[in-house]
Coordinates of C-alpha atoms in Angstrom, one line a residue:
M96 CA -0.1 -0.1 0.0
A97 CA 2.7 2.2 0.7
F98 CA 4.5 1.6 -2.8
C99 CA 1.4 2.3 -4.4
H100 CA 0.8 5.6 -2.8
F101 CA 4.2 6.6 -3.3
V102 CA 3.9 5.8 -7.4
T103 CA 0.5 7.8 -7.1
E104 CA 2.2 11.0 -5.7
Q105 CA 5.1 10.7 -8.3
E106 CA 2.5 10.7 -11.1
A107 CA 0.7 13.6 -9.3
K108 CA 3.4 15.8 -9.4
K109 CA 4.4 14.8 -12.8
R110 CA 1.0 15.7 -14.3
K111 CA 1.1 19.0 -12.3
L112 CA 4.6 19.7 -14.0
E113 CA 3.2 18.9 -17.2
E114 CA 0.4 21.4 -16.6
D115 CA 2.4 24.3 -15.2
K116 CA 4.7 23.9 -18.6
E117 CA 1.4 23.7 -20.9
R118 CA 0.0 26.8 -18.8
K119 CA 3.3 28.9 -19.4
K120 CA 3.3 28.0 -23.1
N121 CA -0.3 29.2 -23.5
E122 CA 0.6 32.4 -21.6
R123 CA 3.4 33.4 -24.0
M124 CA 1.6 32.6 -26.9
M125 CA -1.3 35.1 -25.8
L126 CA 1.4 37.6 -24.8
I127 CA 2.9 37.0 -28.1
A128 CA -0.7 37.6 -29.8
Y129 CA -1.6 40.6 -27.5
Q130 CA 2.0 42.3 -28.6
N131 CA 1.0 41.6 -32.2
M132 CA -2.2 43.1 -32.1
A133 CA -0.8 46.4 -30.0
A134 CA 2.0 46.8 -33.0
G135 CA -0.5 46.4 -35.6
A136 CA -2.9 49.0 -34.0
V137 CA -0.1 51.4 -33.8
S138 CA 0.9 51.0 -37.3
Y139 CA -2.4 51.6 -38.7
L140 CA -2.8 54.6 -35.9
K141 CA 0.7 56.0 -36.9
G142 CA -0.5 56.4 -40.8
H143 CA -4.1 58.0 -39.7
P144 CA -4.6 61.5 -39.9
R145 CA -6.4 61.8 -36.7
T146 CA -4.1 59.7 -34.6
G147 CA -2.6 63.0 -33.1
P148 CA -5.6 65.0 -32.6
V149 CA -7.5 61.9 -31.2
I150 CA -4.5 61.2 -28.4
I151 CA -4.1 65.0 -27.7
S152 CA -8.2 64.9 -27.2
L153 CA -8.1 61.8 -24.8
A154 CA -4.8 63.3 -22.8
G155 CA -6.7 66.6 -22.7
A156 CA -10.0 65.0 -21.2
G157 CA -8.1 63.1 -18.5
V158 CA -6.3 65.8 -17.2
L159 CA -9.6 68.0 -17.5
G160 CA -11.4 64.9 -15.6
K161 CA -8.8 65.1 -12.7
I162 CA -9.4 68.8 -12.3
V163 CA -13.0 68.4 -12.3
L164 CA -12.7 65.4 -9.6
Y165 CA -10.4 67.7 -7.6
F166 CA -12.7 70.8 -7.4
Y167 CA -15.8 68.4 -6.8
N168 CA -14.0 66.7 -4.0
R169 CA -13.2 69.9 -2.4
H170 CA -16.3 71.3 -3.0
C171 CA -18.1 68.2 -1.1
R172 CA -15.3 68.4 1.7
N173 CA -16.1 72.0 2.1
K174 CA -20.0 71.5 2.3
K175 CA -19.3 68.9 4.9
I176 CA -17.3 71.3 6.9
R177 CA -19.9 73.9 6.6
D178 CA -22.8 71.5 7.3
R179 CA -20.7 70.5 10.5
Q180 CA -20.1 74.4 11.5
E181 CA -23.9 75.2 11.0
Q182 CA -24.6 72.2 13.3
S183 CA -22.6 73.8 16.3
R184 CA -23.9 77.3 15.6
G185 CA -27.5 75.9 15.8
L186 CA -26.8 74.6 19.2
I187 CA -25.0 77.6 20.5
N188 CA -27.8 79.9 19.4
A189 CA -30.5 77.6 20.9
V190 CA -28.4 77.5 24.5
A191 CA -28.1 81.3 24.0
E192 CA -31.8 81.7 23.3
S193 CA -32.8 79.5 26.5
V194 CA -30.4 81.4 28.6
S195 CA -31.2 85.0 27.6
K196 CA -33.2 85.8 30.6
V197 CA -30.3 85.1 32.8
T198 CA -28.4 88.3 33.3
D199 CA -24.6 88.4 33.4
S200 CA -24.4 89.9 37.2
E201 CA -27.0 86.8 38.2
S202 CA -24.6 84.6 36.1
D203 CA -21.4 85.8 37.7
E204 CA -23.0 85.7 41.0
I205 CA -23.3 81.8 40.7
V206 CA -20.2 81.2 38.4
N207 CA -17.7 83.0 41.0
K208 CA -18.6 81.0 43.7
S209 CA -16.4 78.4 45.3
F210 CA -16.6 74.7 44.4
Q211 CA -17.4 74.2 48.3
E212 CA -20.1 76.9 48.2
L213 CA -21.6 75.6 44.8
K214 CA -21.8 72.1 46.3
A215 CA -23.3 73.0 49.4
A216 CA -25.9 75.1 47.7
L217 CA -27.0 72.4 45.5
R218 CA -27.2 69.7 48.2
N219 CA -29.2 72.1 50.5
G220 CA -31.6 73.3 47.8
Q221 CA -30.5 76.7 47.9
L222 CA -29.7 76.6 44.2
T223 CA -31.1 73.9 41.8
A224 CA -29.0 72.2 39.0
V225 CA -30.7 74.1 36.3
E226 CA -29.9 77.5 37.8
V227 CA -26.2 76.4 38.2
L228 CA -26.1 75.1 34.6
M229 CA -28.0 78.1 32.9
A230 CA -25.4 80.5 34.7
F231 CA -22.3 78.4 33.5
Q232 CA -23.9 78.1 30.0
R233 CA -24.1 82.0 29.6
K234 CA -20.7 82.3 31.2
A235 CA -19.3 79.8 28.8
L236 CA -20.8 81.5 25.7
R237 CA -19.6 84.7 27.3
V238 CA -16.1 83.4 27.2
T239 CA -15.9 81.5 24.2
K240 CA -17.6 84.6 22.1
D241 CA -14.1 86.2 22.7
I242 CA -11.7 83.2 22.7
N243 CA -13.3 80.6 20.7
C244 CA -13.0 77.8 22.9
V245 CA -16.4 76.1 22.9
T246 CA -17.2 73.8 19.8
E247 CA -20.7 73.2 20.6
P248 CA -23.0 72.9 23.8
I249 CA -24.4 69.6 24.9
K250 CA -28.2 69.9 24.1
E251 CA -29.1 67.2 26.7
A252 CA -27.3 69.1 29.8
E253 CA -30.9 70.8 30.7
E254 CA -32.6 67.5 30.6
L255 CA -29.9 66.0 33.2
A256 CA -30.1 68.9 35.3
R257 CA -34.1 68.7 35.5
N258 CA -33.8 65.0 36.3
L259 CA -31.3 65.6 39.1
D260 CA -33.9 68.6 40.5
A261 CA -36.5 66.2 40.4
S262 CA -34.6 63.1 41.9
P263 CA -34.4 63.4 45.8
G264 CA -32.0 61.1 47.7
F265 CA -28.8 60.2 46.9
K266 CA -26.3 63.1 45.5
G267 CA -23.1 62.5 44.2
L268 CA -19.6 63.8 44.7
L269 CA -20.2 66.4 41.6
H270 CA -24.3 66.7 42.0
G271 CA -25.4 69.4 39.7
I272 CA -21.9 70.4 38.7
P273 CA -21.5 71.7 35.2
V274 CA -18.2 70.0 33.6
S275 CA -17.0 70.7 30.3
I276 CA -15.6 67.9 28.0
K277 CA -12.5 68.1 25.2
E278 CA -13.9 67.3 21.9
S279 CA -12.0 64.2 21.5
T280 CA -14.0 62.3 24.3
S281 CA -17.1 60.3 23.4
I282 CA -20.6 61.5 23.9
A283 CA -23.4 59.4 22.5
G284 CA -25.1 61.2 19.8
Y285 CA -22.1 63.6 18.9
D286 CA -19.1 63.0 16.6
R287 CA -15.4 63.2 17.6
T288 CA -13.4 64.9 14.9
G289 CA -10.3 65.9 16.5
G290 CA -10.5 68.8 14.2
M291 CA -10.1 66.8 10.9
E292 CA -12.7 66.4 8.3
V293 CA -12.2 62.7 7.8
H294 CA -14.0 61.9 11.3
I295 CA -17.1 64.3 10.7
G296 CA -20.3 62.1 11.2
D297 CA -18.3 59.6 13.0
I298 CA -21.3 59.3 15.5
A299 CA -20.3 57.8 19.1
C300 CA -23.0 55.2 20.0
E301 CA -22.2 55.5 23.8
D302 CA -20.5 58.0 26.5
A303 CA -16.9 57.2 27.1
V304 CA -16.6 55.5 30.2
V305 CA -15.4 58.7 32.2
I306 CA -18.6 60.3 31.3
Q307 CA -20.7 57.7 32.4
V308 CA -18.6 58.1 35.7
L309 CA -19.3 61.7 35.9
K310 CA -22.9 61.4 35.1
D311 CA -23.1 58.6 38.0
H312 CA -22.0 61.3 40.3
G313 CA -24.3 63.9 39.3
A314 CA -21.9 66.1 36.8
I315 CA -23.8 67.4 33.9
P316 CA -21.6 67.4 30.8
F317 CA -22.6 70.7 29.1
M318 CA -20.1 72.1 27.0
R319 CA -17.6 70.7 24.3
T320 CA -14.5 72.4 23.9
N321 CA -12.0 72.9 21.1
I322 CA -8.9 70.9 19.9
P323 CA -5.9 71.7 17.4
Q324 CA -6.0 69.7 14.2
T325 CA -4.9 66.0 14.9
M326 CA -4.2 67.1 18.6
L327 CA -0.6 67.2 17.9
S328 CA 0.2 70.7 18.6
Y329 CA 0.9 72.9 21.4
D330 CA -1.6 75.7 19.4
C331 CA -5.2 75.4 18.5
T332 CA -6.3 75.7 15.0
N333 CA -8.6 73.5 12.9
P334 CA -10.7 74.1 9.6
L335 CA -13.8 73.2 11.5
Y336 CA -13.8 75.3 14.6
G337 CA -11.3 77.8 13.8
T338 CA -8.9 79.3 16.3
T339 CA -8.7 79.1 20.2
F340 CA -6.8 82.2 21.9
N341 CA -5.6 82.4 25.4
P342 CA -7.7 84.1 27.6
L343 CA -5.0 85.7 29.4
D344 CA -3.5 87.2 26.3
W345 CA -5.0 86.7 22.8
S346 CA -1.7 87.0 21.4
R347 CA -0.4 84.2 22.8
T348 CA -1.2 80.4 22.6
P349 CA -3.6 78.7 25.2
G350 CA -1.5 75.6 24.8
G351 CA -2.7 72.2 23.5
S352 CA -4.3 70.0 22.9
S353 CA -6.4 70.2 25.8
T354 CA -6.8 73.7 24.5
G355 CA -10.7 74.5 24.8
E356 CA -10.5 73.0 28.2
G357 CA -7.7 75.1 29.4
A358 CA -9.2 78.3 27.8
L359 CA -12.5 77.9 29.0
I360 CA -11.7 77.1 32.5
G361 CA -8.8 79.9 32.6
G362 CA -11.4 82.2 31.3
G363 CA -13.7 81.5 34.0
G364 CA -16.3 79.7 31.7
S365 CA -16.2 76.3 33.6
V366 CA -15.1 75.2 36.9
I367 CA -14.0 71.5 36.0
G368 CA -13.4 69.7 32.6
I369 CA -11.8 66.6 31.1
G370 CA -8.8 66.6 28.8
S371 CA -6.4 64.1 27.8
D372 CA -2.4 63.9 27.5
I373 CA 0.3 62.1 25.5
G374 CA 2.9 64.7 25.6
G375 CA 2.0 67.5 27.8
S376 CA -1.7 68.2 26.5
L377 CA -3.3 68.7 30.0
R378 CA -0.1 70.1 31.4
V379 CA 0.8 72.7 28.8
P380 CA -2.6 74.6 28.6
A381 CA -2.9 74.3 32.4
D382 CA 0.4 76.3 32.8
F383 CA -0.2 78.8 30.1
C384 CA -4.1 79.4 31.2
G385 CA -3.1 79.6 34.9
I386 CA -5.3 76.6 36.1
F387 CA -5.1 73.3 37.6
T388 CA -4.4 69.7 36.4
L389 CA -3.3 65.9 36.5
K390 CA -2.1 63.5 34.2
P391 CA -2.6 60.3 35.4
T392 CA -0.8 57.1 35.1
W393 CA -1.6 54.8 32.3
D394 CA -4.5 52.6 33.0
R395 CA -5.5 54.5 36.2
V396 CA -7.9 56.3 34.4
S397 CA -10.2 54.6 31.6
R398 CA -9.6 55.6 28.1
R399 CA -12.5 53.9 26.6
G400 CA -14.1 56.2 24.3
L401 CA -11.0 58.5 23.6
L402 CA -10.2 59.5 20.0
T403 CA -6.5 58.9 19.9
H404 CA -4.4 58.6 16.5
S405 CA -1.5 56.6 18.8
S406 CA -3.9 53.4 19.1
G407 CA -1.6 50.6 18.7
N408 CA 1.3 52.4 20.0
L409 CA 2.2 50.4 23.2
T410 CA 5.2 52.5 24.2
V411 CA 3.9 56.0 24.5
R412 CA -0.1 56.0 25.1
P413 CA -2.5 58.7 26.0
V414 CA -4.4 59.5 29.2
I415 CA -7.5 61.0 30.3
G416 CA -7.1 63.6 33.0
P417 CA -9.0 66.1 34.8
M418 CA -8.9 70.1 34.8
A419 CA -9.9 72.6 37.2
R420 CA -9.7 76.0 38.1
D421 CA -8.5 75.6 41.7
F422 CA -7.2 72.6 43.7
D423 CA -10.4 71.6 45.3
S424 CA -12.4 71.5 42.3
L425 CA -9.5 69.2 40.9
L426 CA -9.7 67.0 43.4
H427 CA -13.2 65.9 43.9
L428 CA -13.3 65.7 40.2
T429 CA -10.5 63.1 40.5
Q430 CA -12.0 61.5 43.6
A431 CA -15.3 61.1 41.3
I432 CA -13.5 59.8 38.2
M433 CA -11.3 57.2 40.4
S434 CA -14.4 56.0 42.1
P435 CA -15.1 51.8 41.9
N436 CA -17.8 52.1 39.5
M437 CA -15.0 53.1 36.9
Y438 CA -13.4 50.1 37.3
E439 CA -16.3 48.1 37.0
L440 CA -17.1 49.7 33.7
D441 CA -13.7 48.9 32.5
P442 CA -12.5 45.7 33.8
L443 CA -9.5 45.9 31.9
L444 CA -7.9 48.6 34.5
P445 CA -6.4 47.5 37.7
P446 CA -9.0 48.3 40.4
L447 CA -7.1 51.0 42.2
P448 CA -9.9 53.1 43.3
F449 CA -8.7 56.8 44.9
D450 CA -7.4 56.2 48.3
N451 CA -8.5 58.9 50.6
K452 CA -6.5 57.7 53.6
E453 CA -3.1 57.9 51.4
Y454 CA -4.1 61.5 50.2
E455 CA -5.1 62.4 53.9
K456 CA -1.6 61.8 55.4
T457 CA 0.2 64.8 56.8
T458 CA 3.8 63.1 57.4
P459 CA 6.4 65.7 56.0
L460 CA 7.8 64.1 52.8
R461 CA 11.1 64.0 50.9
I462 CA 10.8 65.9 47.6
G463 CA 13.3 66.4 44.8
F464 CA 13.3 69.8 42.8
Y465 CA 15.4 70.4 39.3
T466 CA 15.4 73.2 37.0
Y467 CA 17.2 71.8 34.0
D468 CA 16.6 68.2 32.7
G469 CA 19.3 68.2 30.4
T470 CA 17.7 69.5 27.3
F471 CA 16.4 73.0 27.1
Q472 CA 17.5 75.8 29.6
C473 CA 14.7 77.4 31.5
Q474 CA 13.9 81.2 31.3
P475 CA 14.3 82.9 34.6
P476 CA 10.6 83.2 35.6
N477 CA 10.1 79.5 35.1
V478 CA 13.5 79.0 37.5
R479 CA 11.8 81.3 39.8
A480 CA 8.4 79.3 39.9
V481 CA 10.3 76.2 40.9
M482 CA 12.6 77.9 43.7
E483 CA 9.4 79.2 44.9
A484 CA 7.4 76.1 45.2
K485 CA 10.4 74.8 46.8
A486 CA 10.4 77.3 49.5
A487 CA 6.6 77.2 49.8
L488 CA 6.8 73.5 50.4
E489 CA 9.8 73.5 52.9
A490 CA 7.5 76.2 54.7
M491 CA 5.1 73.3 54.8
G492 CA 7.3 70.9 56.8
H493 CA 8.9 69.1 53.9
E494 CA 12.4 68.4 52.9
V495 CA 13.2 69.4 49.5
V496 CA 16.3 68.3 47.7
P497 CA 18.0 68.7 44.4
F498 CA 17.4 65.7 42.2
D499 CA 19.8 66.4 39.6
F500 CA 19.2 63.2 37.5
P501 CA 21.0 64.1 34.4
T502 CA 24.3 63.9 36.2
M503 CA 23.1 61.0 38.0
M504 CA 22.3 59.2 35.2
G505 CA 25.1 60.3 33.1
E506 CA 22.9 61.4 30.7
G507 CA 19.7 63.8 30.4
F508 CA 16.7 62.9 29.0
Q509 CA 17.1 62.6 25.0
G510 CA 13.6 63.1 24.8
I511 CA 13.3 64.8 21.4
K512 CA 14.9 61.6 19.7
R513 CA 14.0 58.9 22.2
F514 CA 10.4 60.2 22.7
V515 CA 9.5 61.5 19.4
H516 CA 11.2 58.6 17.7
L517 CA 8.7 56.1 19.2
L518 CA 5.4 58.4 19.3
A519 CA 6.1 58.7 15.2
A520 CA 7.4 55.5 14.7
D521 CA 5.4 55.3 11.5
R522 CA 6.7 58.9 10.4
L523 CA 3.2 59.5 10.8
A524 CA 2.0 57.6 7.8
K525 CA -1.2 56.6 9.7
L526 CA -2.0 60.5 10.3
R527 CA -1.0 61.6 6.6
K528 CA -3.8 59.2 5.5
L529 CA -6.3 60.6 7.6
M530 CA -5.3 63.8 6.7
A531 CA -5.5 63.1 2.9
N532 CA -8.5 65.3 2.1
D533 CA -7.5 68.0 4.8
K534 CA -5.4 71.2 4.4
A535 CA -2.8 71.0 7.1
V536 CA -2.6 74.0 9.4
P537 CA 0.7 75.5 10.1
A538 CA 0.8 74.5 13.5
I539 CA 1.2 70.6 12.0
S540 CA 2.3 70.9 8.6
T541 CA 6.0 71.1 9.7
N542 CA 5.8 68.0 11.4
L543 CA 3.8 66.0 8.5
K544 CA 6.3 67.0 6.0
L545 CA 9.3 66.2 8.3
G546 CA 7.9 62.4 8.5
Q547 CA 8.0 62.7 4.3
L548 CA 11.4 63.8 4.0
P549 CA 13.9 60.9 2.4
V550 CA 15.5 58.6 5.1
W551 CA 18.9 59.6 4.0
L552 CA 18.1 63.4 3.8
C553 CA 17.2 63.3 7.6
K554 CA 20.3 61.4 8.5
A555 CA 22.4 64.0 6.6
A556 CA 20.9 66.6 7.9
E557 CA 21.3 65.5 11.6
F558 CA 24.9 64.8 11.2
I559 CA 25.6 68.1 9.7
I560 CA 23.4 70.3 11.7
G561 CA 24.8 68.6 14.9
F562 CA 28.1 70.1 14.6
K563 CA 26.2 73.6 15.7
D564 CA 22.8 72.6 17.3
Q565 CA 22.2 69.3 18.6
M566 CA 18.6 70.2 19.8
L567 CA 17.5 71.2 16.1
A568 CA 19.7 68.0 14.6
S569 CA 17.7 65.5 17.0
M570 CA 14.4 66.8 15.6
F571 CA 15.6 65.3 12.2
G572 CA 16.9 62.1 14.0
A573 CA 13.6 61.3 15.4
A574 CA 12.0 61.6 11.8
V575 CA 13.7 58.5 10.2
G576 CA 11.4 55.9 11.2
F577 CA 12.7 52.3 11.8
R578 CA 14.2 49.8 9.2
S579 CA 13.0 46.7 10.5
V580 CA 11.1 45.3 13.6
E581 CA 14.5 44.4 15.2
E582 CA 15.5 48.1 14.7
Y583 CA 12.1 49.2 16.9
I584 CA 12.4 46.5 19.3
D585 CA 15.8 47.6 20.1
K586 CA 14.7 51.4 20.7
V587 CA 11.8 50.1 22.6
E588 CA 14.5 48.5 24.9
D589 CA 16.6 51.4 25.2
L590 CA 13.6 53.2 26.7
E591 CA 12.5 50.7 28.9
N592 CA 16.5 50.7 30.3
F593 CA 15.9 54.4 30.7
R594 CA 13.1 53.9 32.8
L595 CA 14.8 51.7 34.9
R596 CA 17.8 54.0 35.3
F597 CA 15.5 56.8 35.9
L598 CA 13.7 54.8 38.7
D599 CA 17.0 53.8 40.2
A600 CA 18.1 57.3 40.5
W601 CA 14.9 58.4 42.0
L602 CA 15.0 55.3 44.8
D603 CA 18.9 56.0 45.5
M604 CA 17.6 59.3 46.7
A605 CA 14.7 58.1 48.7
L606 CA 12.4 60.6 47.2
D607 CA 8.6 60.7 47.4
A608 CA 8.0 63.1 44.9
V609 CA 9.8 65.5 42.6
I610 CA 8.7 69.2 41.4
C611 CA 9.7 70.7 38.3
P612 CA 9.0 73.2 35.5
V613 CA 6.1 72.4 33.0
F614 CA 7.6 74.6 30.1
P615 CA 11.1 76.2 29.6
S616 CA 9.3 79.7 29.0
P617 CA 6.2 81.9 29.4
A618 CA 3.2 81.1 26.8
P619 CA 4.9 81.5 23.3
T620 CA 3.3 83.8 20.9
R621 CA 1.1 82.0 18.2
E622 CA 3.8 82.8 15.5
I623 CA 6.4 81.1 17.8
V624 CA 4.7 78.0 19.1
K625 CA 4.4 76.1 15.9
M626 CA 8.2 76.4 15.8
V627 CA 9.1 75.1 19.4
T628 CA 7.3 71.9 19.8
P629 CA 10.6 70.2 21.4
A630 CA 10.0 72.8 24.1
G631 CA 7.4 70.2 25.5
V632 CA 10.3 67.9 26.7
Y633 CA 9.9 68.9 30.3
C634 CA 6.4 67.1 29.9
W635 CA 7.3 64.5 27.6
L636 CA 9.7 62.7 30.4
Y637 CA 6.7 62.1 32.6
N638 CA 4.9 60.8 29.7
A639 CA 7.8 58.3 28.5
V640 CA 8.3 56.8 32.1
N641 CA 4.6 56.8 32.8
Y642 CA 4.6 58.9 36.2
P643 CA 1.7 61.1 37.0
A644 CA 2.2 64.6 37.2
G645 CA -0.1 67.4 38.1
V646 CA 0.1 71.4 37.3
V647 CA 0.0 74.1 40.3
P648 CA 0.0 77.8 39.1
V649 CA 2.6 79.3 41.2
T650 CA 3.4 82.9 40.0
K651 CA 3.3 85.2 37.5
V652 CA 5.8 86.8 35.2
T653 CA 7.5 90.0 36.6
K654 CA 9.5 93.2 35.1
E655 CA 12.4 91.8 37.1
D656 CA 12.0 88.2 35.4
L657 CA 12.2 90.0 32.2
D658 CA 14.9 92.1 32.9
K659 CA 17.1 88.6 33.6
T660 CA 16.0 87.0 30.7
F661 CA 17.3 89.7 28.3
D662 CA 20.3 90.1 30.1
P663 CA 23.2 87.8 28.6
T664 CA 24.8 87.5 32.3
H665 CA 21.7 85.9 33.3
F666 CA 20.7 83.9 30.4
Q667 CA 22.4 82.7 27.0
P668 CA 20.4 81.0 24.6
R669 CA 22.2 78.0 23.3
N670 CA 20.1 76.9 20.2
V671 CA 17.4 78.1 17.5
F672 CA 14.5 77.0 19.7
E673 CA 15.8 78.9 22.6
K674 CA 16.1 81.7 20.9
L675 CA 12.7 81.8 19.4
L676 CA 11.4 81.5 22.9
L677 CA 13.6 84.3 23.8
K678 CA 12.3 86.5 21.4
S679 CA 8.4 85.2 22.1
T680 CA 8.9 86.1 25.6
K681 CA 9.0 90.1 25.2
G682 CA 6.1 91.8 26.4
S683 CA 4.9 88.3 28.7
E684 CA 4.9 90.1 32.2
G685 CA 1.9 89.2 34.2
H686 CA 1.5 85.8 32.5
S687 CA 1.1 82.7 34.8
I688 CA 3.6 80.2 35.3
G689 CA 2.9 76.7 36.8
V690 CA 5.4 74.0 38.4
Q691 CA 4.9 70.1 37.9
C692 CA 4.4 67.7 40.9
V693 CA 5.4 64.2 40.3
A694 CA 5.1 61.1 41.8
L695 CA 5.8 57.4 41.2
P696 CA 3.2 55.2 38.9
F697 CA -0.3 55.0 40.4
K698 CA 0.5 57.4 43.5
E699 CA -1.6 59.9 42.0
E700 CA -2.7 60.2 45.8
M701 CA 0.9 61.2 46.7
C702 CA 1.0 63.7 43.4
L703 CA -2.4 65.4 44.9
R704 CA -0.7 65.7 48.5
V705 CA 2.2 67.8 47.3
M706 CA -0.4 69.5 45.0
R707 CA -2.5 70.3 48.1
D708 CA 0.3 71.2 50.3
L709 CA 1.8 73.7 47.6
A710 CA -1.7 75.1 46.7
Q711 CA -2.0 76.1 50.6
A712 CA 1.1 77.2 51.1
L713 CA 1.1 79.9 48.0
E714 CA -2.3 80.5 49.5
K715 CA -1.3 81.8 52.9
R716 CA 1.9 83.7 51.2
N717 CA -0.8 85.9 49.0

């Protein structure tokens, strides 16, 4: 039987070889026939008097067809954008009409209450949820009229407020408190565009987990806020909703990408809000707009329902986080978000609800500080902010010691190359595909174009520019992508090793927390910010190592700060980015400067303890 089976297999192989030979022979014969037919047609056309005009006509028709198709597609795209803008304007006009009977003075009386006053008034019935909502709606519309921070009101807000007023009994941590929401966070019945045409009409079927949790605690999502196109910018402009301005100075950027949140809260139109962060997108707007925020550890807060263009990148991930006008508001919002029901709604998270006992501890801490991370020099006002935070924490009984991690580790955080290289591992190819029908705004066009440069040119530019400006050279080095999966894995391993060395440096000094700059300068002007994206490196560090980091507004830029900044004996820029930031700092007197407060992963309570003590010390000083 085995012999017969063997013979059969041999015969099958032989037949297959013969069939392959016959098929190839037929293919060759067909190819020759087609070639002869084509040659005959060309020979005929060569002698035909109308051949030239016909070819020219066909070519012209092809070109004309492409032109017509281009303008047709542009017309459809523009109509899609106009329809989306009209929808937003319709919602804004409807809310404006509904709150028209509320006067500005009535609105301000409610909006200017502290969080505790609002909370008490809502609980004891002195104010209804509807009254508070309408007051904040009116104020938010006044703010956005000036700085364009709201994309649209949430039309279901009034129904939510009325249901709360009609439901006696349990009152959640945020009962009746209006909360603004970054546009990229899912709300059922609304699209999340990220400021891009491609996402218009991508309607969410359900609320993001964090929205569900907020509603469970009685919060009322009432406004959606603006974002930069692609959400990868420290400025905020997009073709759908336009440009958002800094509430403290319209000539300066409000930061990004949680831009609308920072601007609305900083302008007084909201008390608490939800944003997100992958490279400073919570902390930079908080710093520039003078408010509080907390960037959590990955997986401490659910990301389900967040629009992101970095899905699939497991090395650097986005996080959802709270923003607020003061520390008390931030604390209550964080406690509500990190309540047990969030971990029930998203079982993929480690079950770590907010630990009030850990937060309420008052034992003295050992806190590290630094004003230079081995990359950008910080300008005098930003250095002074950290030193004032140090003095304030010491006054609260904490030990604050220098944490010179670049020297301890034998290197600074090579964030521009190490962080950006992995964040944009595909050279932004995925993002460019999504942007195929969009016109890129100036704030992101440089980054998109950089990813399209030939790899050899990026490497050559990095080598040549590196002789004079290592910081600028590293931007080209980060844009080369990866030649193989093996090379990518090697770079991921490098980042993992950096994380371990950073942790060892932290633990060797027995630190509980760290304070440091948010940004190396005051908020840049709109013309400059698009050229200094690498200045976000002070924030990138804590995205790369995955530590929670909050922002506390500490001080304002003074005339003395500016005198020192422009005195070469105090501050001397070393590279093109520092020179641009120096140019941008002119006229920044009075602008808010914040400080980052950082703790180890999943130690958000520790981070908030430091923020609490710093805020209290600063309040006593003032």
